[in-house]
PDB file of C-alpha atoms and ligand atoms in Angstrom:
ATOM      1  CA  UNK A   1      90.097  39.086 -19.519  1.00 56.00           C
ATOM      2  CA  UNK A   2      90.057  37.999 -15.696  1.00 63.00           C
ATOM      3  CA  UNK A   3      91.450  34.470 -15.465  1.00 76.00           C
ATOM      4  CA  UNK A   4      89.831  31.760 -12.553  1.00 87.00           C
ATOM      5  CA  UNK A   5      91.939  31.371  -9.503  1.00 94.00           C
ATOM      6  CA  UNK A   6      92.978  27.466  -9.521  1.00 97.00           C
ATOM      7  CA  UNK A   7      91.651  26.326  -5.966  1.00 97.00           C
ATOM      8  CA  UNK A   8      92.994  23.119  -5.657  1.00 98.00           C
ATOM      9  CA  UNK A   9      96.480  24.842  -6.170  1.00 98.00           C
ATOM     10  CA  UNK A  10      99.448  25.360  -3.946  1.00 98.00           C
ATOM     11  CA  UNK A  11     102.772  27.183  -5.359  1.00 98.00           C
ATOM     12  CA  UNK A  12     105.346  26.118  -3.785  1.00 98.00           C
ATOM     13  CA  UNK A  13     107.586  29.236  -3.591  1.00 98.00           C
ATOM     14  CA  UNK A  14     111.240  27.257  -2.714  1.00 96.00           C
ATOM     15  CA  UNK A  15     113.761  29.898  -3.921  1.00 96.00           C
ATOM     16  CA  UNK A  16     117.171  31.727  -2.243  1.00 94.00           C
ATOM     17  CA  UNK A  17     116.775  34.602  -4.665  1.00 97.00           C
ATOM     18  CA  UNK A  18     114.243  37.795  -3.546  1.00 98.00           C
ATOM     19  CA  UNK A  19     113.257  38.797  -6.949  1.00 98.00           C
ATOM     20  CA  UNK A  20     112.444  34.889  -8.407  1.00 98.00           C
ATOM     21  CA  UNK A  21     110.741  35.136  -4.527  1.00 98.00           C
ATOM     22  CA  UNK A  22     108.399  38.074  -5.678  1.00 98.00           C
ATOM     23  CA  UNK A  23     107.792  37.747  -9.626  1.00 98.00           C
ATOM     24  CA  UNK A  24     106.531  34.196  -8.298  1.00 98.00           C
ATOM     25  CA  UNK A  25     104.107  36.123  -6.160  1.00 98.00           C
ATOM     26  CA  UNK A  26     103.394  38.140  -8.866  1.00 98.00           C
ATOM     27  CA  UNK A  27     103.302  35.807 -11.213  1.00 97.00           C
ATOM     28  CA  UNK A  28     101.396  32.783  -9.488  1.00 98.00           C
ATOM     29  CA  UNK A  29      99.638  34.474  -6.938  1.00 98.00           C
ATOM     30  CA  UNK A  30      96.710  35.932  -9.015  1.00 97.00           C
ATOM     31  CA  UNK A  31      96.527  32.182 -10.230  1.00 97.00           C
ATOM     32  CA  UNK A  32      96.428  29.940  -7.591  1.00 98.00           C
ATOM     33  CA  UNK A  33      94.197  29.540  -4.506  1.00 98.00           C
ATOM     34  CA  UNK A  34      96.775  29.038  -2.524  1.00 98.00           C
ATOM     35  CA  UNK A  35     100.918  30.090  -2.182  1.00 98.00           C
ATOM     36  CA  UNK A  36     103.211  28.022   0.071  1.00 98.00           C
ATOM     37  CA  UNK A  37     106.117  29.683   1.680  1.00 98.00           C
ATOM     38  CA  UNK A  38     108.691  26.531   3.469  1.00 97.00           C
ATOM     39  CA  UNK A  39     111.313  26.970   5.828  1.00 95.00           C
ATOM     40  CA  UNK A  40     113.887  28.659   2.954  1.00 93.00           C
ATOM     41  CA  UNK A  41     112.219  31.266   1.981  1.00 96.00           C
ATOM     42  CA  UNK A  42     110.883  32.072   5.906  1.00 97.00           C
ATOM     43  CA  UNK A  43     114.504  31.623   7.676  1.00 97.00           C
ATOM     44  CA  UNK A  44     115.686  34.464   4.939  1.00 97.00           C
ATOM     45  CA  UNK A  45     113.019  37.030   4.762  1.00 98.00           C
ATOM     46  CA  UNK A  46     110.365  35.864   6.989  1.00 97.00           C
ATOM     47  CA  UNK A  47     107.075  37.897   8.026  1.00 97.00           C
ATOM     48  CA  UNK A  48     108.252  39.784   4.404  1.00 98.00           C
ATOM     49  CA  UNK A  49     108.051  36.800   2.603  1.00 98.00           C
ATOM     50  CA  UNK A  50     104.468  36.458   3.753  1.00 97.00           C
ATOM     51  CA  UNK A  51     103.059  39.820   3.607  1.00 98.00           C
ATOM     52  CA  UNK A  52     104.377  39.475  -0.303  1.00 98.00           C
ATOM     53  CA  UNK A  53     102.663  36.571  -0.340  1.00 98.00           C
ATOM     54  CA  UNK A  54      98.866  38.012   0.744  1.00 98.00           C
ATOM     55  CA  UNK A  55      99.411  41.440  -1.420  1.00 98.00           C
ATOM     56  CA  UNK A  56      98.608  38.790  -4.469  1.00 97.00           C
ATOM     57  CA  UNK A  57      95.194  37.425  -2.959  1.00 97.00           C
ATOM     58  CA  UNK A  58      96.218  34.043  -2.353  1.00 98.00           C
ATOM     59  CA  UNK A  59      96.035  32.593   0.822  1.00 98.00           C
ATOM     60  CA  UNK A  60      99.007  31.787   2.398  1.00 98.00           C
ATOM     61  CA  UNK A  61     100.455  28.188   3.671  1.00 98.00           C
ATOM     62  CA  UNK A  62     102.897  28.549   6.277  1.00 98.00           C
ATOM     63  CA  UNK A  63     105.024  24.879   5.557  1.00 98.00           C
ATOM     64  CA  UNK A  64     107.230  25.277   8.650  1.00 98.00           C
ATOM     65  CA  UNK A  65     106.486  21.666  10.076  1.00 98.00           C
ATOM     66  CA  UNK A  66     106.118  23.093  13.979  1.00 98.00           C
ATOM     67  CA  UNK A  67     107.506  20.221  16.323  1.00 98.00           C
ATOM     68  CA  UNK A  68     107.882  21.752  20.043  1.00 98.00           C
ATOM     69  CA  UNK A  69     106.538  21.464  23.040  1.00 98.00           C
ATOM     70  CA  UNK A  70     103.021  22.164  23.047  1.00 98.00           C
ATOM     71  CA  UNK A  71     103.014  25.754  24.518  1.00 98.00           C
ATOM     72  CA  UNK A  72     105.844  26.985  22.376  1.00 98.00           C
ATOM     73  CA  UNK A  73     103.959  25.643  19.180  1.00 98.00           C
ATOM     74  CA  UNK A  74     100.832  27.142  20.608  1.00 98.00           C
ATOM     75  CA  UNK A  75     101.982  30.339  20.739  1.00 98.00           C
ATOM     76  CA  UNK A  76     103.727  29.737  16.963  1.00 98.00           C
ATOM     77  CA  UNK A  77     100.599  28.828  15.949  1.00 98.00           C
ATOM     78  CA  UNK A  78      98.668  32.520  17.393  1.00 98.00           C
ATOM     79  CA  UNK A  79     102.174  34.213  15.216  1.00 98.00           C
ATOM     80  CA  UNK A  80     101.134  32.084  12.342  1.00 98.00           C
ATOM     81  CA  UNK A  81      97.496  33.254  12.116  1.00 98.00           C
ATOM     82  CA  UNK A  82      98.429  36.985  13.020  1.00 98.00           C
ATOM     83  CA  UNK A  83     100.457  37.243   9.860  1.00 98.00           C
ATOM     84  CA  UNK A  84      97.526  36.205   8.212  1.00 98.00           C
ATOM     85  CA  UNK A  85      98.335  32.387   7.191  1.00 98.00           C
ATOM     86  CA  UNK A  86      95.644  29.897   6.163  1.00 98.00           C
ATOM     87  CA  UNK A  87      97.434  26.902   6.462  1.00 98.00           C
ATOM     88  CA  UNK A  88     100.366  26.003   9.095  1.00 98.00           C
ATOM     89  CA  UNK A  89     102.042  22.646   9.245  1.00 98.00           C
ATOM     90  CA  UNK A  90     102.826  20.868  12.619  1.00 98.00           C
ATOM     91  CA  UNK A  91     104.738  17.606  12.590  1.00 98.00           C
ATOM     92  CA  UNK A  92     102.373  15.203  13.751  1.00 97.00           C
ATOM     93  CA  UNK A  93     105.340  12.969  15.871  1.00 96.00           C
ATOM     94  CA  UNK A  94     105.032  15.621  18.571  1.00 97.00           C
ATOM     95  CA  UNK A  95     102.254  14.283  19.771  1.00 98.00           C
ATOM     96  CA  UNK A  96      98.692  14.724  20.010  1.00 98.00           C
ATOM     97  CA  UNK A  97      98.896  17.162  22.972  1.00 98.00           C
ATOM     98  CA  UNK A  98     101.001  19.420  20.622  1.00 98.00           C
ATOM     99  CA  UNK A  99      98.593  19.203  18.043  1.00 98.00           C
ATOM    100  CA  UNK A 100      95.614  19.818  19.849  1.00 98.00           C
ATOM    101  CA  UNK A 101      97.259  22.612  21.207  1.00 98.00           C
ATOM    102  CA  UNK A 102      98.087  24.004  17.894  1.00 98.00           C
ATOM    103  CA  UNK A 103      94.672  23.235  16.934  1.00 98.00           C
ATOM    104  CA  UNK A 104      93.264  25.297  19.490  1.00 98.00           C
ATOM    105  CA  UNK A 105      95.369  28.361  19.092  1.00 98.00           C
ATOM    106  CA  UNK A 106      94.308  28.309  15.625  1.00 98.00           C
ATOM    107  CA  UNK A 107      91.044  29.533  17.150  1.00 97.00           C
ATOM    108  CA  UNK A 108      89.450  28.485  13.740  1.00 96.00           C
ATOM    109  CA  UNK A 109      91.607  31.654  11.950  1.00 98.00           C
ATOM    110  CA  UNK A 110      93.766  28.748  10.181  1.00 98.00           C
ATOM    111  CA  UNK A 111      93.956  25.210   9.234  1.00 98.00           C
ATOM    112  CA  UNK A 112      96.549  23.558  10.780  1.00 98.00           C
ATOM    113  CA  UNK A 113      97.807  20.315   8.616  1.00 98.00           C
ATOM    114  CA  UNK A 114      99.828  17.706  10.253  1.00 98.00           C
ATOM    115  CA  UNK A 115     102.804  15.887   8.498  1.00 97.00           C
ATOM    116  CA  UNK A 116     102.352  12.196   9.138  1.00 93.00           C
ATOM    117  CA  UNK A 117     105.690  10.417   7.967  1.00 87.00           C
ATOM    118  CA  UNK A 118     108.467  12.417   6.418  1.00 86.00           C
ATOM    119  CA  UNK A 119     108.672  10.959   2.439  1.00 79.00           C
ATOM    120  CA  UNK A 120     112.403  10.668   2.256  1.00 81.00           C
ATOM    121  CA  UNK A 121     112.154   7.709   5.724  1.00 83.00           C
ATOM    122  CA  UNK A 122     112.140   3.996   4.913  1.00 83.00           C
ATOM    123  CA  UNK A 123     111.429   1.405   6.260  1.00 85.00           C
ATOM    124  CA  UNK A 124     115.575   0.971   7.537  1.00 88.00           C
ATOM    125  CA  UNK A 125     115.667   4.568   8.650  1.00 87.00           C
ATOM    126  CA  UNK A 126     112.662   3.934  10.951  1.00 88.00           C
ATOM    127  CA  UNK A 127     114.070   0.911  12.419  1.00 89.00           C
ATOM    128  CA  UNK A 128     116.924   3.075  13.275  1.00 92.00           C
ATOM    129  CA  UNK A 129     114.610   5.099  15.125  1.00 92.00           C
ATOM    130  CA  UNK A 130     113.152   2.776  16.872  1.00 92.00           C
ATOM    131  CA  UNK A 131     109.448   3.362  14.981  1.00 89.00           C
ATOM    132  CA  UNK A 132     108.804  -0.577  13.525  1.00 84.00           C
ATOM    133  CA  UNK A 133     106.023  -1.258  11.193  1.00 85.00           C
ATOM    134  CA  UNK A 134     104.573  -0.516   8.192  1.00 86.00           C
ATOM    135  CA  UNK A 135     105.173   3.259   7.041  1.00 87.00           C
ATOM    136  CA  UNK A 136     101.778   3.096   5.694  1.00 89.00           C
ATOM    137  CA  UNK A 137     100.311   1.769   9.020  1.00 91.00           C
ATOM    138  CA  UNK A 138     102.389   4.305  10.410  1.00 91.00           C
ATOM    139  CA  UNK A 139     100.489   7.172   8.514  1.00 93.00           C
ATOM    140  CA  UNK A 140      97.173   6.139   8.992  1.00 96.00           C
ATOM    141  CA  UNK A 141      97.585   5.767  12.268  1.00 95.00           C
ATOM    142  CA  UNK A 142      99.244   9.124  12.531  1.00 96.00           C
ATOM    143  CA  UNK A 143      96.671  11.427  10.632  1.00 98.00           C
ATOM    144  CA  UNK A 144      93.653   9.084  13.169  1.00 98.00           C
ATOM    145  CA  UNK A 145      95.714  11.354  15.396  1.00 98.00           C
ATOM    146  CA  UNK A 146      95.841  14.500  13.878  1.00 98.00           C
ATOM    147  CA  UNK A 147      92.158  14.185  13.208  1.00 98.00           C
ATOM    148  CA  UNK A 148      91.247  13.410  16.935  1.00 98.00           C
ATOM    149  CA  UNK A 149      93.655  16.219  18.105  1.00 98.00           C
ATOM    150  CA  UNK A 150      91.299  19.014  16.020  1.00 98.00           C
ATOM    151  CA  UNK A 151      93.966  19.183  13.052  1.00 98.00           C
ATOM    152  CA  UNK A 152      92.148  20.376  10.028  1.00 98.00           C
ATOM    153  CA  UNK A 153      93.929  17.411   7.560  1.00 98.00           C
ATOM    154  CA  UNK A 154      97.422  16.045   6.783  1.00 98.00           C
ATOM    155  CA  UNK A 155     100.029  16.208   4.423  1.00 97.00           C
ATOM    156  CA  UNK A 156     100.163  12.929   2.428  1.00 95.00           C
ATOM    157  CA  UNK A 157     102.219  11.957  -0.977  1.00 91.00           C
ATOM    158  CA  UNK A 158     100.584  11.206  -3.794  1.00 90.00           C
ATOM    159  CA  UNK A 159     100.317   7.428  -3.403  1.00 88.00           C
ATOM    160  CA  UNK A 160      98.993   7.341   0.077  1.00 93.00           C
ATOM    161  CA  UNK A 161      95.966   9.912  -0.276  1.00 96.00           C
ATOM    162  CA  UNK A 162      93.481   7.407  -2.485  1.00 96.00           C
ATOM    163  CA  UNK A 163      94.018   5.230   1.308  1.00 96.00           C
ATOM    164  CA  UNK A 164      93.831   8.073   3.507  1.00 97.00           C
ATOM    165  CA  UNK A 165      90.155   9.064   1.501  1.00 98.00           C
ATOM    166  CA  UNK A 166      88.927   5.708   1.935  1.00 98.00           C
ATOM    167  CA  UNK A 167      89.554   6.156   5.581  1.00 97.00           C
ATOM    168  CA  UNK A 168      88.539   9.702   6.611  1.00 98.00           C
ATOM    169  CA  UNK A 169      86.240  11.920   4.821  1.00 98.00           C
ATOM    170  CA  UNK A 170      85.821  15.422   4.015  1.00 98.00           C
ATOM    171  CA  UNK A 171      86.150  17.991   5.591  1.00 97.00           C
ATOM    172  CA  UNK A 172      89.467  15.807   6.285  1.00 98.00           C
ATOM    173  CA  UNK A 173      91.953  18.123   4.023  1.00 98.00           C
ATOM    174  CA  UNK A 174      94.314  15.799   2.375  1.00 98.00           C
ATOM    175  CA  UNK A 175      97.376  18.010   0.633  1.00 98.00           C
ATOM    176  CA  UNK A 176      99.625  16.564  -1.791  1.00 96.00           C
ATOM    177  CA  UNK A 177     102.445  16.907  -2.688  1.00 95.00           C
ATOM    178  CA  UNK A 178     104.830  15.204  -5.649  1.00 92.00           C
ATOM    179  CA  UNK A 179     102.505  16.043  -8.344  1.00 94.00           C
ATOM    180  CA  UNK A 180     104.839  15.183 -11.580  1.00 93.00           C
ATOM    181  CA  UNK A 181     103.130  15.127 -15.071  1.00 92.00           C
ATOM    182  CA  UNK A 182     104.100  11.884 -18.128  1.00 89.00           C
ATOM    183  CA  UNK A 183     107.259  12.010 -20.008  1.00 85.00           C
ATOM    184  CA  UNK A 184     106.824  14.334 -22.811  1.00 82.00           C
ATOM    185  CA  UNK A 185     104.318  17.179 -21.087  1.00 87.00           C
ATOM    186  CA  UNK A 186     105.857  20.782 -20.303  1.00 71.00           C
ATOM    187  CA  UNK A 187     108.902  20.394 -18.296  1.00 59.00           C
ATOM    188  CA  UNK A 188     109.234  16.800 -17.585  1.00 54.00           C
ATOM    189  CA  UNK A 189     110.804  16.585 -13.638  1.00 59.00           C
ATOM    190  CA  UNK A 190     110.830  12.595 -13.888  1.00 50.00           C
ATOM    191  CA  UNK A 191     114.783  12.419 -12.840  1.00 56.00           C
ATOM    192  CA  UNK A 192     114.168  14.901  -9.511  1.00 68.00           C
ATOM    193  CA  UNK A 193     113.896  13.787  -6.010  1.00 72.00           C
ATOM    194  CA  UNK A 194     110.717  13.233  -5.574  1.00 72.00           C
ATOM    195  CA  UNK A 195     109.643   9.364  -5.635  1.00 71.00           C
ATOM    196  CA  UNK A 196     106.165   8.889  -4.540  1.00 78.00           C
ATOM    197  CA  UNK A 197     104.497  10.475  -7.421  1.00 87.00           C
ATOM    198  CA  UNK A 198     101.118  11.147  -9.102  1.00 91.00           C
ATOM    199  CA  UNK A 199      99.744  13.528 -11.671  1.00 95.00           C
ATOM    200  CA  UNK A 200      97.098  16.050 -10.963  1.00 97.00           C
ATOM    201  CA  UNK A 201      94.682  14.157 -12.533  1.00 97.00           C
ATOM    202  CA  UNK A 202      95.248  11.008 -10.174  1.00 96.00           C
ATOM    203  CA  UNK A 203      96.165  12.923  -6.864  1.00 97.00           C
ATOM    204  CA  UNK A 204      92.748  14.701  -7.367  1.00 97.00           C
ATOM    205  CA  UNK A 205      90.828  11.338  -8.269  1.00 97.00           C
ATOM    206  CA  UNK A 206      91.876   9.768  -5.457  1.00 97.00           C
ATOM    207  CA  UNK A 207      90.655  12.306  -3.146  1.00 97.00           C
ATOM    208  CA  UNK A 208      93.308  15.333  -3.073  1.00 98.00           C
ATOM    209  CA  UNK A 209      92.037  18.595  -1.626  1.00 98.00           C
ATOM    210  CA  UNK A 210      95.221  20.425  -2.420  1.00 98.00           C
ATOM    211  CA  UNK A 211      97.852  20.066  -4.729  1.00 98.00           C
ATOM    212  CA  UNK A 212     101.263  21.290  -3.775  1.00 97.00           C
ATOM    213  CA  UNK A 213     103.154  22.126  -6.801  1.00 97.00           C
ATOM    214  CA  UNK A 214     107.000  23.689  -7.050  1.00 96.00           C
ATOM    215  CA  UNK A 215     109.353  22.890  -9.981  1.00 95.00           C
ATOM    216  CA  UNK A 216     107.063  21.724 -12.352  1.00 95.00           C
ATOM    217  CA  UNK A 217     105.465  24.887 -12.326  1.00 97.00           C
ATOM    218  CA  UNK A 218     108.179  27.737 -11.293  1.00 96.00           C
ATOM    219  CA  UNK A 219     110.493  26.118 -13.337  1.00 95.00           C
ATOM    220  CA  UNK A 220     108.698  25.236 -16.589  1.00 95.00           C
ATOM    221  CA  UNK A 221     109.852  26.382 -19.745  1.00 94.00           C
ATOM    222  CA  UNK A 222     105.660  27.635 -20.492  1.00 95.00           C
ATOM    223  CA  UNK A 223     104.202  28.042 -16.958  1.00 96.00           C
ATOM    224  CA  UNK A 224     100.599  29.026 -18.952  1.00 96.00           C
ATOM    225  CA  UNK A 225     100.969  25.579 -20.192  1.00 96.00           C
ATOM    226  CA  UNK A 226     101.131  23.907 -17.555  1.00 96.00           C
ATOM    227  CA  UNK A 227      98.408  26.346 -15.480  1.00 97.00           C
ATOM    228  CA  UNK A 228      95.912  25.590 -17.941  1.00 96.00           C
ATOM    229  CA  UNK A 229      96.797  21.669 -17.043  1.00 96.00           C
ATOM    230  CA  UNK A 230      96.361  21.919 -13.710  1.00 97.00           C
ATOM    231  CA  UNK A 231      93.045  24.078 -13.953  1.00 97.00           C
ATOM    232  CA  UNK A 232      91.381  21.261 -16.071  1.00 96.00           C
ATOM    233  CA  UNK A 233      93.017  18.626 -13.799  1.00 95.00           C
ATOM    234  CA  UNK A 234      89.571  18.393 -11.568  1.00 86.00           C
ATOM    235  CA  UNK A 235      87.195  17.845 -14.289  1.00 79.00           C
ATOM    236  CA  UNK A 236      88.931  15.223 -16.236  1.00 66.00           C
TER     237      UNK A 236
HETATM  238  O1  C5P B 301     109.144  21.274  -6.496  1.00 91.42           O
HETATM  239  P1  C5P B 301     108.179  20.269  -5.949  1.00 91.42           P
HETATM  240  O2  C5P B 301     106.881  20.218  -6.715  1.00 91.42           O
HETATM  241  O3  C5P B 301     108.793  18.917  -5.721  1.00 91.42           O
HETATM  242  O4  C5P B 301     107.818  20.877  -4.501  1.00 91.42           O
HETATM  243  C1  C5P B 301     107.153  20.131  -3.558  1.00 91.42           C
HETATM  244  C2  C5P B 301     106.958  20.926  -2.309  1.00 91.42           C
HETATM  245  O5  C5P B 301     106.288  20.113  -1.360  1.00 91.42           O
HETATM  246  C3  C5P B 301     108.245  21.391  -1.638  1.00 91.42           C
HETATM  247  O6  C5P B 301     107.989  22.670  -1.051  1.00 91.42           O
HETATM  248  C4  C5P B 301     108.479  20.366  -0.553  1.00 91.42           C
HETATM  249  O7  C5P B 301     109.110  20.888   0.584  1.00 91.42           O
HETATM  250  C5  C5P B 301     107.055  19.946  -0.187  1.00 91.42           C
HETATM  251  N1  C5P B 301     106.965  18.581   0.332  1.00 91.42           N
HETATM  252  C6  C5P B 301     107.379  17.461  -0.379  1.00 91.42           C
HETATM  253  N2  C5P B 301     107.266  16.214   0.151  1.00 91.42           N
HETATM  254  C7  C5P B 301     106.759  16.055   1.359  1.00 91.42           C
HETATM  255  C8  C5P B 301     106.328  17.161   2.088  1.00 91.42           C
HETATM  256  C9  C5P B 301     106.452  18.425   1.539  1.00 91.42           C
HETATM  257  O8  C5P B 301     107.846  17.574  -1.479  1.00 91.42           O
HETATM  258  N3  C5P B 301     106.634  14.841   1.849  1.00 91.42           N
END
């Protein structure tokens, strides 16, 4: 029986530990569209990580929020599409120079995604940094940017994307993390860290292109389960 790669997915492969590392490939790659490898898994095994990655047909998202000066993320962003990513994340505070930059090494081989406002800053800790305003003001002013500079889309949570739609249309990619499911489904994450959450359903609704997905899924007690959950997410 062949089973339908989920499009809309992204694995989020966060793990210290090789063999979890490639029995997630295994596991998840034939299943998803897409499989994200972040700064953990890169800083220990790195091009290895990815090449593992590819071998199970998914593309690969390179998460390793870029922020340099524009030639140095330039040339990251040629490395980046050698090793065969789809998807590379820049930090869209460095400017639009860097991103266009980024953008135009990407030479259309990849879709570079900017990441507006970190999740875990407040409204205190950007005061503290001298960035006043709204955090939401902040964003959508932020991906304008991104969009201007040639980025293919941002990284938004859950609860900013139905805004972000409103404002700029497809082929804008919006990627989501923070997808949690209700109290009582398959491994119920409500107590974790993340706070701006949605389920599949909603983050799609609202106009989610990609749905970043880690510990609800790697660590669920029936990972079918909650595949089968997320493949019927876009239809409900
Ligand atoms: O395990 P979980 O589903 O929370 O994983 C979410 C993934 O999305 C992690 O790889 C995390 O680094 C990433 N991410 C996030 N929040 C952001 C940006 C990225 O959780 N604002």
């Amino acid at each position: 029986m062949t089973v339908s790669r989920i499009a809309h997915l992204a694995v989020a492969l966060d793990t210290a530990d090789w063999g979890e590392f490639r029995s997630w490939c295994e596991r998840f790659g034939p299943r998803a569209g897409v499989l994200k490898v972040g700064l953990e898994a890169y800083l220990r095994w790195g091009p290895r990580a990815a090449e593992v990655a590819l071998e199970s047909g998914a593309k690969l998202f390179l998460d390793l929020k870029l922020h340099d000066i524009p030639n140095t993320v330039e040339g990251a962003t040629r490395s980046a599409a050698d090793l065969g990513a789809s998807y590379l994340t820049v930090h869209a505070g460095g400017g639009s120079v860097m991103m266009e930059s980024a953008a135009t090494a990407a030479e259309g081989r990849l879709s570079v995604l900017a990441v507006t406002l970190l999740t875990h800053l407040d409204r205190a800790e950007l005061a503290r940094l001298d960035l006043a305003g709204e955090p939401q003001e902040r964003v959508t002013s932020w991906a304008a940017l991104a969009r201007s500079a040639g980025c293919a889309g941002v990284v938004c949570s859950a609860l900013e994307v139905g805004a972000l739609r409103a404002r700029f249309a497809r082929p804008f990619t919006l990627v989501t993390p923070g997808i949690r499911f209700e109290a009582g489904f398959e491994s119920d994450t409500a107590d974790d860290d993340q706070r701006r959450v949605a389920t599949p359903e909603a983050a799609l609704a609202d106009g989610a292109d990609l749905l970043v997905v880690g510990r609800p899924l790697t660590r669920a007690d029936e990972p079918e389960r909650v595949l089968s959950r997320l493949a019927d997410a876009a239809t409900r």
